[in-house]
PDB file of C-alpha atoms in Angstrom:
ATOM      1  CA  UNK X  18      -7.649  -2.688  17.181  1.00 96.00           C
ATOM      2  CA  UNK X  19      -9.185  -3.563  13.527  1.00 97.00           C
ATOM      3  CA  UNK X  20      -7.117  -2.098  10.275  1.00 98.00           C
ATOM      4  CA  UNK X  21      -7.068  -3.186   6.585  1.00 98.00           C
ATOM      5  CA  UNK X  22      -3.812  -3.523   4.478  1.00 98.00           C
ATOM      6  CA  UNK X  23      -3.968  -3.661   0.944  1.00 97.00           C
ATOM      7  CA  UNK X  24      -1.635  -3.816  -1.886  1.00 96.00           C
ATOM      8  CA  UNK X  25      -2.325  -4.079  -5.868  1.00 90.00           C
ATOM      9  CA  UNK X  26      -0.602  -5.244  -8.606  1.00 85.00           C
ATOM     10  CA  UNK X  27      -1.839  -4.900 -12.521  1.00 80.00           C
ATOM     11  CA  UNK X  28      -3.539  -8.164 -12.514  1.00 85.00           C
ATOM     12  CA  UNK X  29      -4.587  -8.646  -8.976  1.00 85.00           C
ATOM     13  CA  UNK X  30      -5.134  -7.011  -5.733  1.00 89.00           C
ATOM     14  CA  UNK X  31      -5.117  -8.184  -1.887  1.00 91.00           C
ATOM     15  CA  UNK X  32      -7.279  -6.508   0.674  1.00 94.00           C
ATOM     16  CA  UNK X  33      -7.103  -7.918   4.424  1.00 95.00           C
ATOM     17  CA  UNK X  34      -8.453  -6.801   7.796  1.00 97.00           C
ATOM     18  CA  UNK X  35      -6.509  -7.908  10.857  1.00 97.00           C
ATOM     19  CA  UNK X  36      -6.512  -7.188  14.313  1.00 97.00           C
ATOM     20  CA  UNK X  37      -3.309  -5.397  15.655  1.00 98.00           C
ATOM     21  CA  UNK X  38      -2.270  -3.942  19.106  1.00 97.00           C
ATOM     22  CA  UNK X  39      -3.060  -0.375  20.053  1.00 97.00           C
ATOM     23  CA  UNK X  40      -0.138   2.034  18.972  1.00 97.00           C
ATOM     24  CA  UNK X  41       0.794  -0.174  16.189  1.00 97.00           C
ATOM     25  CA  UNK X  42       2.754   1.649  13.332  1.00 98.00           C
ATOM     26  CA  UNK X  43       2.055   1.191   9.575  1.00 98.00           C
ATOM     27  CA  UNK X  44       5.062  -0.912   9.018  1.00 98.00           C
ATOM     28  CA  UNK X  45       3.851  -3.305  12.088  1.00 98.00           C
ATOM     29  CA  UNK X  46       0.511  -3.643  10.521  1.00 98.00           C
ATOM     30  CA  UNK X  47       2.091  -4.354   7.282  1.00 97.00           C
ATOM     31  CA  UNK X  48       4.493  -6.954   8.776  1.00 97.00           C
ATOM     32  CA  UNK X  49       1.555  -8.751  10.718  1.00 97.00           C
ATOM     33  CA  UNK X  50      -0.729  -8.744   7.682  1.00 96.00           C
ATOM     34  CA  UNK X  51       1.926 -11.159   6.058  1.00 95.00           C
ATOM     35  CA  UNK X  52       1.766  -9.604   2.736  1.00 95.00           C
ATOM     36  CA  UNK X  53       5.415  -9.132   2.546  1.00 95.00           C
ATOM     37  CA  UNK X  54       5.928 -12.896   2.435  1.00 94.00           C
ATOM     38  CA  UNK X  55       3.233 -13.118  -0.432  1.00 92.00           C
ATOM     39  CA  UNK X  56       4.601 -10.379  -2.355  1.00 91.00           C
ATOM     40  CA  UNK X  57       8.325 -10.487  -2.052  1.00 92.00           C
ATOM     41  CA  UNK X  58       8.670  -7.691  -4.618  1.00 90.00           C
ATOM     42  CA  UNK X  59       7.651  -5.263  -2.054  1.00 93.00           C
ATOM     43  CA  UNK X  60      10.387  -3.068  -0.814  1.00 94.00           C
ATOM     44  CA  UNK X  61       9.285  -0.765   2.049  1.00 95.00           C
ATOM     45  CA  UNK X  62      12.636   1.063   1.750  1.00 93.00           C
ATOM     46  CA  UNK X  63      11.645   2.470  -1.756  1.00 94.00           C
ATOM     47  CA  UNK X  64       8.088   2.166  -2.245  1.00 95.00           C
ATOM     48  CA  UNK X  65       5.550   4.554  -0.904  1.00 96.00           C
ATOM     49  CA  UNK X  66       2.756   3.818   1.712  1.00 98.00           C
ATOM     50  CA  UNK X  67      -0.305   5.709   3.153  1.00 97.00           C
ATOM     51  CA  UNK X  68      -3.637   5.719   4.720  1.00 98.00           C
ATOM     52  CA  UNK X  69      -6.928   6.219   2.727  1.00 96.00           C
ATOM     53  CA  UNK X  70      -4.789   7.562  -0.135  1.00 94.00           C
ATOM     54  CA  UNK X  71      -2.758  10.134   1.758  1.00 97.00           C
ATOM     55  CA  UNK X  72       0.871   9.535   1.910  1.00 97.00           C
ATOM     56  CA  UNK X  73       2.275   8.427   5.242  1.00 98.00           C
ATOM     57  CA  UNK X  74       5.458   7.400   6.865  1.00 98.00           C
ATOM     58  CA  UNK X  75       6.196   3.914   8.074  1.00 98.00           C
ATOM     59  CA  UNK X  76       6.128   5.192  11.801  1.00 97.00           C
ATOM     60  CA  UNK X  77       2.893   6.682  11.481  1.00 98.00           C
ATOM     61  CA  UNK X  78       0.619   5.018  14.203  1.00 98.00           C
ATOM     62  CA  UNK X  79      -2.734   3.512  12.805  1.00 98.00           C
ATOM     63  CA  UNK X  80      -6.197   4.284  14.192  1.00 97.00           C
ATOM     64  CA  UNK X  81      -8.978   1.852  14.428  1.00 98.00           C
ATOM     65  CA  UNK X  82     -10.293   1.099  10.786  1.00 97.00           C
ATOM     66  CA  UNK X  83      -7.671   2.646   9.057  1.00 98.00           C
ATOM     67  CA  UNK X  84      -6.896   1.181   5.551  1.00 98.00           C
ATOM     68  CA  UNK X  85      -2.973   0.990   5.106  1.00 98.00           C
ATOM     69  CA  UNK X  86      -2.047   1.024   1.232  1.00 97.00           C
ATOM     70  CA  UNK X  87       1.311  -0.179  -0.218  1.00 97.00           C
ATOM     71  CA  UNK X  88       1.924   1.662  -3.634  1.00 95.00           C
ATOM     72  CA  UNK X  89       3.690   0.104  -6.160  1.00 87.00           C
ATOM     73  CA  UNK X  90       6.029   1.933  -8.377  1.00 78.00           C
ATOM     74  CA  UNK X  91       4.696   3.442 -11.511  1.00 71.00           C
ATOM     75  CA  UNK X  92       5.704   1.948 -14.584  1.00 67.00           C
ATOM     76  CA  UNK X  93       4.555   4.267 -17.290  1.00 63.00           C
ATOM     77  CA  UNK X  94       4.966   7.830 -17.454  1.00 65.00           C
ATOM     78  CA  UNK X  95       1.559   9.633 -17.060  1.00 64.00           C
ATOM     79  CA  UNK X  96       2.404  12.122 -19.925  1.00 69.00           C
ATOM     80  CA  UNK X  97       3.211   9.481 -22.433  1.00 66.00           C
ATOM     81  CA  UNK X  98       0.143   7.700 -21.610  1.00 59.00           C
ATOM     82  CA  UNK X  99      -2.021  10.829 -22.368  1.00 60.00           C
ATOM     83  CA  UNK X 100      -0.270  11.414 -25.569  1.00 62.00           C
ATOM     84  CA  UNK X 101      -1.101   7.649 -26.624  1.00 63.00           C
ATOM     85  CA  UNK X 102      -4.776   8.403 -25.683  1.00 63.00           C
ATOM     86  CA  UNK X 103      -4.981  11.575 -27.726  1.00 64.00           C
ATOM     87  CA  UNK X 104      -2.972   9.877 -30.802  1.00 59.00           C
TER      88      UNK X 104
END
């Protein structure tokens, strides 16, 4: 089954398609993608993941064509960013 895995940093992003066995979970798709070895800062214990922009749990089973997303931690308070734009 074909799925995508993506992860973005402020200065670069990775998006790959790969074949995973039927019944694979988000965690298994991420592991099979190799993204964890390319980006050792990814911590699936603390970072959120999702499919097509909707939060999901690591044990969620992926479907054909799903895009698994690994979300990075927010480094700026959105309220502070808005205040700086207004100023």
